[in-house]
Tab-separated table of C-alpha atoms in Angstrom:
chain	number	residue	atom	x	y	z
A	1	UNK	CA	0.060	0.024	-0.007
A	2	UNK	CA	2.799	2.350	0.807
A	3	UNK	CA	4.470	1.834	-2.590
A	4	UNK	CA	1.127	2.394	-4.220
A	5	UNK	CA	0.721	5.616	-2.358
A	6	UNK	CA	4.308	6.802	-3.276
A	7	UNK	CA	3.782	6.038	-6.917
A	8	UNK	CA	0.788	8.221	-6.903
A	9	UNK	CA	2.463	10.939	-5.000
A	10	UNK	CA	0.193	10.516	-2.011
A	11	UNK	CA	2.925	11.021	0.483
A	12	UNK	CA	0.948	11.586	3.596
A	13	UNK	CA	-1.291	8.557	2.768
A	14	UNK	CA	2.020	6.475	2.570
A	15	UNK	CA	3.326	7.502	5.934
A	16	UNK	CA	0.738	5.452	8.233
A	17	UNK	CA	1.461	2.315	6.056
A	18	UNK	CA	5.313	2.678	6.398
A	19	UNK	CA	5.094	3.231	10.106
A	20	UNK	CA	2.744	0.249	10.659
A	21	UNK	CA	5.252	-1.904	8.581
A	22	UNK	CA	8.333	-0.618	10.565
A	23	UNK	CA	6.644	-1.690	13.765
A	24	UNK	CA	6.445	-5.272	12.495
A	25	UNK	CA	9.896	-5.836	11.150
A	26	UNK	CA	12.919	-7.215	13.048
A	27	UNK	CA	15.394	-7.398	10.081
A	28	UNK	CA	17.712	-4.600	10.106
A	29	UNK	CA	18.075	-4.241	6.380
A	30	UNK	CA	14.285	-4.076	5.904
A	31	UNK	CA	14.016	-1.492	8.772
A	32	UNK	CA	16.665	0.640	6.831
A	33	UNK	CA	14.611	0.392	3.622
A	34	UNK	CA	11.479	1.495	5.384
A	35	UNK	CA	13.309	4.356	7.132
A	36	UNK	CA	14.431	5.603	3.744
A	37	UNK	CA	11.131	5.189	2.218
A	38	UNK	CA	9.592	7.182	5.232
A	39	UNK	CA	12.204	9.989	4.758
A	40	UNK	CA	11.333	10.081	1.063
A	41	UNK	CA	7.617	10.413	1.832
A	42	UNK	CA	8.200	13.090	4.423
A	43	UNK	CA	10.430	15.095	2.042
A	44	UNK	CA	7.606	14.830	-0.741
A	45	UNK	CA	5.055	16.145	2.041
A	46	UNK	CA	7.338	19.016	2.616
A	47	UNK	CA	8.337	17.756	6.102
A	48	UNK	CA	12.117	17.800	5.642
A	49	UNK	CA	13.115	18.392	9.076
A	50	UNK	CA	11.222	15.170	10.105
A	51	UNK	CA	12.742	13.392	7.202
A	52	UNK	CA	16.314	14.342	8.374
A	53	UNK	CA	15.494	13.175	11.955
A	54	UNK	CA	14.393	9.817	10.668
A	55	UNK	CA	17.716	9.399	8.639
A	56	UNK	CA	19.602	10.650	11.735
A	57	UNK	CA	18.199	7.796	13.881
A	58	UNK	CA	19.088	5.220	11.292
A	59	UNK	CA	22.567	6.355	10.701
A	60	UNK	CA	23.339	6.214	14.520
A	61	UNK	CA	22.309	2.537	14.661
A	62	UNK	CA	23.709	1.338	11.304
A	63	UNK	CA	27.121	-0.373	10.979
A	64	UNK	CA	26.689	-1.743	7.547
A	65	UNK	CA	28.923	0.363	5.130
A	66	UNK	CA	26.959	0.214	2.027
A	67	UNK	CA	23.642	1.057	3.913
A	68	UNK	CA	25.479	3.939	5.891
A	69	UNK	CA	26.601	5.425	2.564
A	70	UNK	CA	23.070	5.289	1.166
A	71	UNK	CA	21.547	6.900	4.390
A	72	UNK	CA	24.374	9.646	4.200
A	73	UNK	CA	23.700	10.240	0.609
A	74	UNK	CA	19.893	10.747	1.247
A	75	UNK	CA	20.725	13.122	4.234
A	76	UNK	CA	23.077	15.305	2.025
A	77	UNK	CA	20.235	15.553	-0.586
A	78	UNK	CA	17.742	16.607	1.963
A	79	UNK	CA	20.264	19.209	3.520
A	80	UNK	CA	20.872	20.569	-0.074
A	81	UNK	CA	17.034	20.804	-0.459
A	82	UNK	CA	16.959	23.117	2.605
A	83	UNK	CA	19.923	25.094	1.396
A	84	UNK	CA	21.917	23.813	4.544
A	85	UNK	CA	24.722	22.720	2.357
A	86	UNK	CA	27.590	23.386	4.797
A	87	UNK	CA	26.081	20.852	7.153
A	88	UNK	CA	26.467	18.014	4.491
A	89	UNK	CA	30.022	18.603	3.522
A	90	UNK	CA	31.513	16.186	5.959
A	91	UNK	CA	29.110	13.497	4.648
A	92	UNK	CA	30.084	14.266	1.122
A	93	UNK	CA	33.688	13.927	1.695
A	94	UNK	CA	33.250	10.652	3.601
A	95	UNK	CA	31.126	9.399	0.469
A	96	UNK	CA	33.829	10.487	-1.938
A	97	UNK	CA	36.599	8.789	0.075
A	98	UNK	CA	34.429	5.619	0.544
A	99	UNK	CA	33.580	5.453	-3.256
A	100	UNK	CA	37.324	5.957	-4.293
A	101	UNK	CA	38.475	3.222	-1.752
A	102	UNK	CA	35.903	0.686	-2.824
A	103	UNK	CA	36.184	1.619	-6.536
A	104	UNK	CA	32.493	2.401	-6.517
A	105	UNK	CA	31.873	4.530	-9.630
A	106	UNK	CA	28.004	4.615	-8.938
A	107	UNK	CA	28.523	6.076	-5.493
A	108	UNK	CA	31.384	8.399	-6.745
A	109	UNK	CA	28.926	9.676	-9.338
A	110	UNK	CA	26.261	10.396	-6.734
A	111	UNK	CA	28.690	11.947	-4.293
A	112	UNK	CA	30.042	14.444	-7.089
A	113	UNK	CA	26.391	15.400	-7.960
A	114	UNK	CA	25.675	16.139	-4.433
A	115	UNK	CA	28.974	18.016	-4.092
A	116	UNK	CA	28.142	20.073	-7.126
A	117	UNK	CA	24.760	20.971	-5.636
A	118	UNK	CA	26.248	21.805	-2.144
A	119	UNK	CA	28.961	24.027	-3.516
A	120	UNK	CA	26.548	25.952	-5.833
A	121	UNK	CA	24.383	26.658	-2.889
A	122	UNK	CA	27.342	27.935	-0.959
A	123	UNK	CA	28.464	29.905	-3.888
A	124	UNK	CA	25.387	32.250	-3.453
A	125	UNK	CA	27.120	33.850	-0.546
A	126	UNK	CA	30.737	32.979	-1.151
A	127	UNK	CA	31.577	33.110	-4.770
A	128	UNK	CA	34.830	31.001	-4.407
A	129	UNK	CA	32.611	27.848	-4.221
A	130	UNK	CA	31.358	28.352	-7.803
A	131	UNK	CA	34.366	26.885	-9.377
A	132	UNK	CA	34.206	23.859	-6.904
A	133	UNK	CA	30.544	23.345	-7.922
A	134	UNK	CA	31.585	23.389	-11.594
A	135	UNK	CA	34.354	20.994	-11.187
A	136	UNK	CA	32.194	18.491	-9.288
A	137	UNK	CA	29.492	18.595	-12.149
A	138	UNK	CA	32.137	18.171	-14.770
A	139	UNK	CA	33.481	15.229	-12.897
A	140	UNK	CA	30.156	13.675	-12.439
A	141	UNK	CA	29.353	14.207	-16.213
A	142	UNK	CA	32.667	12.404	-17.202
A	143	UNK	CA	31.932	9.407	-14.830
A	144	UNK	CA	28.351	9.148	-16.165
A	145	UNK	CA	29.495	9.388	-19.798
A	146	UNK	CA	32.063	6.574	-19.344
A	147	UNK	CA	29.187	4.466	-17.839
A	148	UNK	CA	26.781	5.496	-20.509
A	149	UNK	CA	24.428	6.753	-17.865
A	150	UNK	CA	22.423	9.292	-19.893
A	151	UNK	CA	20.271	10.251	-17.072
A	152	UNK	CA	23.039	11.206	-14.747
A	153	UNK	CA	24.705	13.029	-17.749
A	154	UNK	CA	21.733	15.116	-17.883
A	155	UNK	CA	21.564	15.587	-14.024
A	156	UNK	CA	25.246	16.872	-14.167
A	157	UNK	CA	24.496	19.324	-17.122
A	158	UNK	CA	21.150	20.806	-15.970
A	159	UNK	CA	22.515	22.828	-12.932
A	160	UNK	CA	25.299	24.449	-15.060
A	161	UNK	CA	22.883	27.052	-16.439
A	162	UNK	CA	23.254	29.016	-13.216
A	163	UNK	CA	26.964	29.659	-13.723
A	164	UNK	CA	26.205	32.394	-16.101
A	165	UNK	CA	25.597	34.356	-12.911
A	166	UNK	CA	29.217	34.297	-12.231
A	167	UNK	CA	31.000	34.158	-15.578
A	168	UNK	CA	29.557	36.219	-18.421
A	169	UNK	CA	31.475	33.872	-20.941
A	170	UNK	CA	29.917	30.748	-19.747
A	171	UNK	CA	26.837	31.372	-21.793
A	172	UNK	CA	27.695	29.329	-24.820
A	173	UNK	CA	28.633	26.458	-22.700
A	174	UNK	CA	25.462	26.780	-20.675
A	175	UNK	CA	23.411	26.848	-23.951
A	176	UNK	CA	25.242	23.655	-25.150
A	177	UNK	CA	24.809	21.838	-21.780
A	178	UNK	CA	21.007	22.611	-21.644
A	179	UNK	CA	20.376	21.496	-25.184
A	180	UNK	CA	22.227	18.079	-24.474
A	181	UNK	CA	20.347	17.680	-21.320
A	182	UNK	CA	16.995	18.075	-23.031
A	183	UNK	CA	17.946	15.748	-25.830
A	184	UNK	CA	19.098	13.070	-23.376
A	185	UNK	CA	15.720	13.404	-21.297
A	186	UNK	CA	13.800	13.030	-24.513
A	187	UNK	CA	15.688	10.015	-25.636
A	188	UNK	CA	15.145	8.324	-22.277
A	189	UNK	CA	11.422	9.321	-22.151
A	190	UNK	CA	12.016	10.289	-18.501
A	191	UNK	CA	9.262	12.629	-17.542
A	192	UNK	CA	10.736	14.022	-14.436
A	193	UNK	CA	14.173	14.639	-15.879
A	194	UNK	CA	12.542	16.207	-18.930
A	195	UNK	CA	10.694	18.759	-16.617
A	196	UNK	CA	13.994	19.606	-15.082
A	197	UNK	CA	15.799	20.013	-18.318
A	198	UNK	CA	12.904	22.113	-19.741
A	199	UNK	CA	12.900	24.365	-16.697
A	200	UNK	CA	16.740	24.878	-17.175
A	201	UNK	CA	16.015	25.760	-20.850
A	202	UNK	CA	13.477	28.311	-19.932
A	203	UNK	CA	15.801	29.858	-17.112
A	204	UNK	CA	18.527	30.187	-19.742
A	205	UNK	CA	16.201	32.011	-22.082
A	206	UNK	CA	16.034	34.862	-19.601
A	207	UNK	CA	13.229	37.323	-20.397
A	208	UNK	CA	12.699	35.790	-23.903
A	209	UNK	CA	10.491	33.069	-22.742
A	210	UNK	CA	7.047	31.754	-23.504
A	211	UNK	CA	4.848	32.845	-20.422
A	212	UNK	CA	2.145	30.163	-21.390
A	213	UNK	CA	4.804	27.456	-21.433
A	214	UNK	CA	6.308	28.603	-18.171
A	215	UNK	CA	2.793	28.647	-16.447
A	216	UNK	CA	1.909	25.144	-17.825
A	217	UNK	CA	5.322	23.912	-16.455
A	218	UNK	CA	4.254	25.457	-13.146
A	219	UNK	CA	1.009	23.590	-13.174
A	220	UNK	CA	2.763	20.301	-13.939
A	221	UNK	CA	5.214	20.821	-11.054
A	222	UNK	CA	2.179	21.436	-8.863
A	223	UNK	CA	0.630	18.176	-9.852
A	224	UNK	CA	4.068	16.413	-9.347
A	225	UNK	CA	3.905	17.519	-5.596
A	226	UNK	CA	7.602	18.149	-5.443
A	227	UNK	CA	7.768	21.292	-3.247
A	228	UNK	CA	11.527	21.648	-3.702
A	229	UNK	CA	11.292	21.714	-7.602
A	230	UNK	CA	8.158	23.747	-7.492
A	231	UNK	CA	9.841	26.274	-5.267
A	232	UNK	CA	12.749	26.607	-7.720
A	233	UNK	CA	10.335	27.273	-10.673
A	234	UNK	CA	8.414	29.772	-8.659
A	235	UNK	CA	11.539	31.721	-7.695
A	236	UNK	CA	12.446	31.982	-11.465
A	237	UNK	CA	8.936	33.096	-12.297
A	238	UNK	CA	9.095	35.935	-9.652
A	239	UNK	CA	11.951	37.502	-11.665
A	240	UNK	CA	10.251	36.851	-14.951
A	241	UNK	CA	7.053	38.522	-14.029
A	242	UNK	CA	9.096	41.546	-12.822
A	243	UNK	CA	10.988	41.662	-16.240
A	244	UNK	CA	7.525	41.602	-18.126
A	245	UNK	CA	6.136	44.293	-15.872
A	246	UNK	CA	3.519	41.925	-14.509
A	247	UNK	CA	4.157	43.138	-10.976
A	248	UNK	CA	0.939	41.840	-9.387
A	249	UNK	CA	1.746	38.292	-10.498
A	250	UNK	CA	5.321	38.690	-9.279
A	251	UNK	CA	4.139	39.495	-5.811
A	252	UNK	CA	1.733	36.590	-5.715
A	253	UNK	CA	4.593	34.308	-6.771
A	254	UNK	CA	6.798	35.690	-4.026
A	255	UNK	CA	4.179	34.891	-1.702
A	256	UNK	CA	3.681	31.458	-3.140
A	257	UNK	CA	7.495	30.913	-2.805
A	258	UNK	CA	7.578	32.078	0.827
A	259	UNK	CA	4.970	29.514	1.690
A	260	UNK	CA	7.010	26.709	-0.015
A	261	UNK	CA	10.285	27.810	1.593
A	262	UNK	CA	8.515	27.802	4.919
A	263	UNK	CA	7.289	24.306	4.209
A	264	UNK	CA	10.473	22.920	3.092
A	265	UNK	CA	12.432	24.732	5.792
A	266	UNK	CA	14.784	26.642	3.437
A	267	UNK	CA	15.843	30.252	3.779
A	268	UNK	CA	14.013	32.278	1.110
A	269	UNK	CA	16.857	34.581	-0.002
A	270	UNK	CA	15.789	37.138	-2.558
A	271	UNK	CA	12.074	36.531	-2.298
A	272	UNK	CA	11.300	39.645	-0.026
A	273	UNK	CA	13.474	41.725	-2.033
A	274	UNK	CA	11.990	40.700	-5.455
A	275	UNK	CA	8.577	41.319	-3.870
A	276	UNK	CA	9.630	44.805	-2.723
A	277	UNK	CA	10.877	45.633	-6.129
A	278	UNK	CA	7.646	44.725	-7.726
A	279	UNK	CA	5.685	46.753	-5.214
A	280	UNK	CA	8.063	49.798	-5.743
A	281	UNK	CA	7.362	49.404	-9.494
A	282	UNK	CA	3.616	49.469	-8.906
A	283	UNK	CA	3.852	52.516	-6.752
A	284	UNK	CA	2.787	50.653	-3.506
A	285	UNK	CA	5.432	52.242	-1.502
A	286	UNK	CA	3.698	51.868	1.834
A	287	UNK	CA	4.336	48.032	1.485
A	288	UNK	CA	7.899	48.003	0.509
A	289	UNK	CA	9.512	48.199	3.837
A	290	UNK	CA	7.507	45.234	5.033
A	291	UNK	CA	8.561	43.225	1.985
A	292	UNK	CA	12.187	44.132	2.476
A	293	UNK	CA	11.764	42.902	6.094
A	294	UNK	CA	11.085	39.408	4.625
A	295	UNK	CA	14.464	39.190	3.188
A	296	UNK	CA	17.068	37.028	4.709
A	297	UNK	CA	19.819	39.384	5.900
A	298	UNK	CA	21.753	37.781	8.846
A	299	UNK	CA	25.474	37.520	8.747
A	300	UNK	CA	25.484	34.106	6.922
A	301	UNK	CA	23.614	35.499	3.916
A	302	UNK	CA	25.437	38.520	2.463
A	303	UNK	CA	23.631	37.814	-0.896
A	304	UNK	CA	20.391	38.455	0.822
A	305	UNK	CA	21.865	41.659	2.349
A	306	UNK	CA	22.917	42.891	-1.274
A	307	UNK	CA	19.366	42.026	-2.539
A	308	UNK	CA	17.838	44.107	0.273
A	309	UNK	CA	20.117	46.896	-0.668
A	310	UNK	CA	19.076	46.721	-4.475
A	311	UNK	CA	15.481	46.750	-3.460
A	312	UNK	CA	15.943	49.779	-1.257
A	313	UNK	CA	17.831	51.625	-3.946
A	314	UNK	CA	15.142	50.923	-6.523
A	315	UNK	CA	12.358	52.097	-4.074
A	316	UNK	CA	14.246	55.356	-3.326
A	317	UNK	CA	14.909	55.951	-7.019
A	318	UNK	CA	11.198	55.516	-7.751
A	319	UNK	CA	10.487	58.059	-5.024
A	320	UNK	CA	12.911	60.564	-6.717
A	321	UNK	CA	14.854	60.640	-3.391
A	322	UNK	CA	17.889	61.147	-5.135
A	323	UNK	CA	20.395	61.810	-2.399
A	324	UNK	CA	19.462	58.723	-0.382
A	325	UNK	CA	19.014	56.677	-3.698
A	326	UNK	CA	22.674	57.504	-4.691
A	327	UNK	CA	24.059	56.493	-1.281
A	328	UNK	CA	22.112	53.224	-1.374
A	329	UNK	CA	23.222	52.565	-5.034
A	330	UNK	CA	26.865	53.025	-3.801
A	331	UNK	CA	26.159	50.418	-1.095
A	332	UNK	CA	24.556	47.934	-3.616
A	333	UNK	CA	27.353	48.196	-6.062
A	334	UNK	CA	29.924	47.591	-3.257
A	335	UNK	CA	28.081	44.540	-2.208
A	336	UNK	CA	27.473	43.273	-5.885
A	337	UNK	CA	31.228	43.635	-6.592
A	338	UNK	CA	32.149	41.687	-3.563
A	339	UNK	CA	29.780	38.870	-4.454
A	340	UNK	CA	30.894	38.944	-8.195
A	341	UNK	CA	27.299	39.349	-9.289
A	342	UNK	CA	27.726	41.093	-12.783
A	343	UNK	CA	23.980	41.553	-13.294
A	344	UNK	CA	23.531	43.381	-9.967
A	345	UNK	CA	26.433	45.685	-10.707
A	346	UNK	CA	24.837	46.595	-14.054
A	347	UNK	CA	21.627	47.221	-12.603
A	348	UNK	CA	23.004	49.398	-9.636
A	349	UNK	CA	24.929	51.473	-12.066
A	350	UNK	CA	21.754	52.094	-14.252
A	351	UNK	CA	19.765	53.601	-11.338
């Protein structure tokens, strides 16, 4: 029954069946499999903290090496989903070492994919991690290609589209990568992988995108009940609606993203600032400060601080408060340069 529920994406319905089965088994291997199923169902339901707790309990009582590696890998993936990448680095290094010692190419591939994702997340606030992320994805691709693992080849290619934020000359590489990922997913007939590849293709297109297709993709992601991937697409659409001048829809998408981030337990960096920018462009100046307050601006998130500064600069510019706007623009530019955000530097100079 649990398997049927998971196949139909009825994650909450699966959990009681898994819990009942877990209470009836004595075999350690079967118990671990049920724990991993439970964590997967909890993740699908957006209860990521609970999923991590299940895995932590199982990791503490597991002495089987292969099982421990599987549990650690699943934990890393959940931590990446919550943008808590730094907490998973120790697990990643342990997985890489275990894979190399055992000559386990499949585990090495999975560890490199997880490492690429982790270092990309860390690069959002510390740009030196971008190269580590790129190198990990390139290593994963080469391993997958040698194994003729087309699905993993696509998984290694899809995230590289975001590197254009750091390197202006990466555009041609990103374009080739996403085209190859779409082709591989189509050849495999893998619906979920094709959704990811199509999302990446839309993201690479910037403002030159088909709004109907993007909204259709949003609906398909809603139906898949994957809050992590849905949140990622919502984030992209927040920006696209701003670019199209559809500010009401951008605000609504920001609010939806904030709800999803709260469900997942991830820090909604940029969401409040994008919302503030949309509100300022609409002339709803009395709501801008509250939106900026929704930004993540603690010491661990300098990118969030830079985004709040950008939103404040745009707001002051729209008010024609030129003196404060100039001071805020200087602050934004300094933060953008420190973070190597070329697009933010260009925007700050234009205000």
